[in-house]
Amino acid sequence: AITELMFDLTAYNDHHYQNLGIIFPDSISNAVIKRKAEFLVGRYAARQCIENLQIAHEKLASLYVDSDFNLQVGMHRSPLWPQGIVGSISHTNSR
Protein backbone atom coordinates (compact mmCIF):
# COMPACT_ATOMS: atom_id res chain seq x y z
CA ALA A 1 0.00 0.00 0.00
CA ILE A 2 1.19 3.50 -0.75
CA THR A 3 0.14 6.57 1.16
CA GLU A 4 1.11 9.97 -0.19
CA LEU A 5 0.47 13.21 1.65
CA MET A 6 1.21 16.80 0.76
CA PHE A 7 1.97 19.43 3.37
CA ASP A 8 2.48 23.17 3.56
CA LEU A 9 5.71 23.87 5.41
CA THR A 10 4.58 27.42 6.20
CA ALA A 11 1.64 26.00 8.19
CA TYR A 12 3.83 23.79 10.38
CA ASN A 13 3.64 24.10 14.16
CA ASP A 14 5.01 21.76 16.84
CA HIS A 15 1.46 21.53 18.24
CA HIS A 16 0.45 19.46 15.21
CA TYR A 17 2.18 16.48 16.84
CA GLN A 18 -0.20 16.59 19.78
CA ASN A 19 -3.20 17.32 17.55
CA LEU A 20 -2.46 14.23 15.43
CA GLY A 21 -1.41 12.05 18.36
CA ILE A 22 2.12 11.61 17.03
CA ILE A 23 4.95 11.40 19.55
CA PHE A 24 7.41 14.31 19.23
CA PRO A 25 10.78 12.61 19.77
CA ASP A 26 13.55 14.36 21.68
CA SER A 27 15.90 13.49 18.83
CA ILE A 28 14.34 16.17 16.59
CA SER A 29 13.63 18.83 19.21
CA ASN A 30 16.48 21.00 17.88
CA ALA A 31 15.92 20.16 14.21
CA VAL A 32 14.94 22.71 11.58
CA ILE A 33 11.25 23.12 10.84
CA LYS A 34 11.52 21.21 7.55
CA ARG A 35 12.86 18.11 9.37
CA LYS A 36 10.18 18.32 12.07
CA ALA A 37 7.44 18.65 9.46
CA GLU A 38 8.80 15.75 7.36
CA PHE A 39 9.01 13.53 10.45
CA LEU A 40 5.44 14.38 11.45
CA VAL A 41 3.97 13.84 8.00
CA GLY A 42 5.99 10.65 7.46
CA ARG A 43 4.78 9.12 10.74
CA TYR A 44 1.21 10.20 10.06
CA ALA A 45 1.35 8.70 6.56
CA ALA A 46 2.73 5.45 8.01
CA ARG A 47 -0.18 5.28 10.45
CA GLN A 48 -2.66 5.88 7.64
CA CYS A 49 -1.02 3.20 5.49
CA ILE A 50 -1.17 0.63 8.29
CA GLU A 51 -4.81 1.48 9.01
CA ASN A 52 -5.60 1.03 5.29
CA LEU A 53 -3.84 -2.36 5.32
CA GLN A 54 -5.88 -3.43 8.32
CA ILE A 55 -9.13 -2.46 6.60
CA ALA A 56 -8.15 -4.19 3.36
CA HIS A 57 -7.04 -7.38 5.10
CA GLU A 58 -9.34 -8.36 7.92
CA LYS A 59 -6.86 -10.87 9.32
CA LEU A 60 -4.43 -8.01 10.02
CA ALA A 61 -7.04 -6.06 11.97
CA SER A 62 -6.33 -7.78 15.27
CA LEU A 63 -2.56 -8.09 14.84
CA TYR A 64 -1.24 -4.57 14.73
CA VAL A 65 -2.25 -1.14 15.81
CA ASP A 66 -5.05 1.18 16.74
CA SER A 67 -5.38 4.82 15.78
CA ASP A 68 -2.94 5.79 18.56
CA PHE A 69 -0.09 3.81 16.97
CA ASN A 70 3.24 5.63 16.80
CA LEU A 71 6.02 4.34 14.59
CA GLN A 72 9.13 4.27 16.77
CA VAL A 73 12.63 5.28 15.70
CA GLY A 74 15.19 2.48 15.42
CA MET A 75 18.86 2.25 14.68
CA HIS A 76 20.18 4.79 12.20
CA ARG A 77 16.88 6.70 12.59
CA SER A 78 15.01 4.01 10.65
CA PRO A 79 11.32 3.38 11.38
CA LEU A 80 10.43 0.33 13.50
CA TRP A 81 7.50 -1.24 11.67
CA PRO A 82 5.08 -3.64 13.37
CA GLN A 83 5.91 -7.32 12.95
CA GLY A 84 4.96 -8.51 9.47
CA ILE A 85 5.08 -5.07 7.86
CA VAL A 86 7.98 -3.71 5.82
CA GLY A 87 8.00 -0.12 4.68
CA SER A 88 9.93 3.03 4.01
CA ILE A 89 9.29 6.74 4.38
CA SER A 90 10.58 9.22 1.82
CA HIS A 91 10.21 12.96 1.37
CA THR A 92 10.32 15.54 -1.38
CA ASN A 93 9.84 19.29 -1.08
CA SER A 94 6.16 19.14 -0.13
CA ARG A 95 5.35 15.42 0.07
CSV table of C-alpha atoms in Angstrom, one decimal:
chain,number,residue,atom,x,y,z
A,1,ALA,CA,0.0,0.0,0.0
A,2,ILE,CA,1.2,3.5,-0.7
A,3,THR,CA,0.1,6.6,1.2
A,4,GLU,CA,1.1,10.0,-0.2
A,5,LEU,CA,0.5,13.2,1.6
A,6,MET,CA,1.2,16.8,0.8
A,7,PHE,CA,2.0,19.4,3.4
A,8,ASP,CA,2.5,23.2,3.6
A,9,LEU,CA,5.7,23.9,5.4
A,10,THR,CA,4.6,27.4,6.2
A,11,ALA,CA,1.6,26.0,8.2
A,12,TYR,CA,3.8,23.8,10.4
A,13,ASN,CA,3.6,24.1,14.2
A,14,ASP,CA,5.0,21.8,16.8
A,15,HIS,CA,1.5,21.5,18.2
A,16,HIS,CA,0.5,19.5,15.2
A,17,TYR,CA,2.2,16.5,16.8
A,18,GLN,CA,-0.2,16.6,19.8
A,19,ASN,CA,-3.2,17.3,17.6
A,20,LEU,CA,-2.5,14.2,15.4
A,21,GLY,CA,-1.4,12.0,18.4
A,22,ILE,CA,2.1,11.6,17.0
A,23,ILE,CA,5.0,11.4,19.5
A,24,PHE,CA,7.4,14.3,19.2
A,25,PRO,CA,10.8,12.6,19.8
A,26,ASP,CA,13.6,14.4,21.7
A,27,SER,CA,15.9,13.5,18.8
A,28,ILE,CA,14.3,16.2,16.6
A,29,SER,CA,13.6,18.8,19.2
A,30,ASN,CA,16.5,21.0,17.9
A,31,ALA,CA,15.9,20.2,14.2
A,32,VAL,CA,14.9,22.7,11.6
A,33,ILE,CA,11.2,23.1,10.8
A,34,LYS,CA,11.5,21.2,7.6
A,35,ARG,CA,12.9,18.1,9.4
A,36,LYS,CA,10.2,18.3,12.1
A,37,ALA,CA,7.4,18.6,9.5
A,38,GLU,CA,8.8,15.8,7.4
A,39,PHE,CA,9.0,13.5,10.4
A,40,LEU,CA,5.4,14.4,11.4
A,41,VAL,CA,4.0,13.8,8.0
A,42,GLY,CA,6.0,10.6,7.5
A,43,ARG,CA,4.8,9.1,10.7
A,44,TYR,CA,1.2,10.2,10.1
A,45,ALA,CA,1.3,8.7,6.6
A,46,ALA,CA,2.7,5.4,8.0
A,47,ARG,CA,-0.2,5.3,10.5
A,48,GLN,CA,-2.7,5.9,7.6
A,49,CYS,CA,-1.0,3.2,5.5
A,50,ILE,CA,-1.2,0.6,8.3
A,51,GLU,CA,-4.8,1.5,9.0
A,52,ASN,CA,-5.6,1.0,5.3
A,53,LEU,CA,-3.8,-2.4,5.3
A,54,GLN,CA,-5.9,-3.4,8.3
A,55,ILE,CA,-9.1,-2.5,6.6
A,56,ALA,CA,-8.2,-4.2,3.4
A,57,HIS,CA,-7.0,-7.4,5.1
A,58,GLU,CA,-9.3,-8.4,7.9
A,59,LYS,CA,-6.9,-10.9,9.3
A,60,LEU,CA,-4.4,-8.0,10.0
A,61,ALA,CA,-7.0,-6.1,12.0
A,62,SER,CA,-6.3,-7.8,15.3
A,63,LEU,CA,-2.6,-8.1,14.8
A,64,TYR,CA,-1.2,-4.6,14.7
A,65,VAL,CA,-2.3,-1.1,15.8
A,66,ASP,CA,-5.0,1.2,16.7
A,67,SER,CA,-5.4,4.8,15.8
A,68,ASP,CA,-2.9,5.8,18.6
A,69,PHE,CA,-0.1,3.8,17.0
A,70,ASN,CA,3.2,5.6,16.8
A,71,LEU,CA,6.0,4.3,14.6
A,72,GLN,CA,9.1,4.3,16.8
A,73,VAL,CA,12.6,5.3,15.7
A,74,GLY,CA,15.2,2.5,15.4
A,75,MET,CA,18.9,2.2,14.7
A,76,HIS,CA,20.2,4.8,12.2
A,77,ARG,CA,16.9,6.7,12.6
A,78,SER,CA,15.0,4.0,10.7
A,79,PRO,CA,11.3,3.4,11.4
A,80,LEU,CA,10.4,0.3,13.5
A,81,TRP,CA,7.5,-1.2,11.7
A,82,PRO,CA,5.1,-3.6,13.4
A,83,GLN,CA,5.9,-7.3,13.0
A,84,GLY,CA,5.0,-8.5,9.5
A,85,ILE,CA,5.1,-5.1,7.9
A,86,VAL,CA,8.0,-3.7,5.8
A,87,GLY,CA,8.0,-0.1,4.7
A,88,SER,CA,9.9,3.0,4.0
A,89,ILE,CA,9.3,6.7,4.4
A,90,SER,CA,10.6,9.2,1.8
A,91,HIS,CA,10.2,13.0,1.4
A,92,THR,CA,10.3,15.5,-1.4
A,93,ASN,CA,9.8,19.3,-1.1
A,94,SER,CA,6.2,19.1,-0.1
A,95,ARG,CA,5.4,15.4,0.1
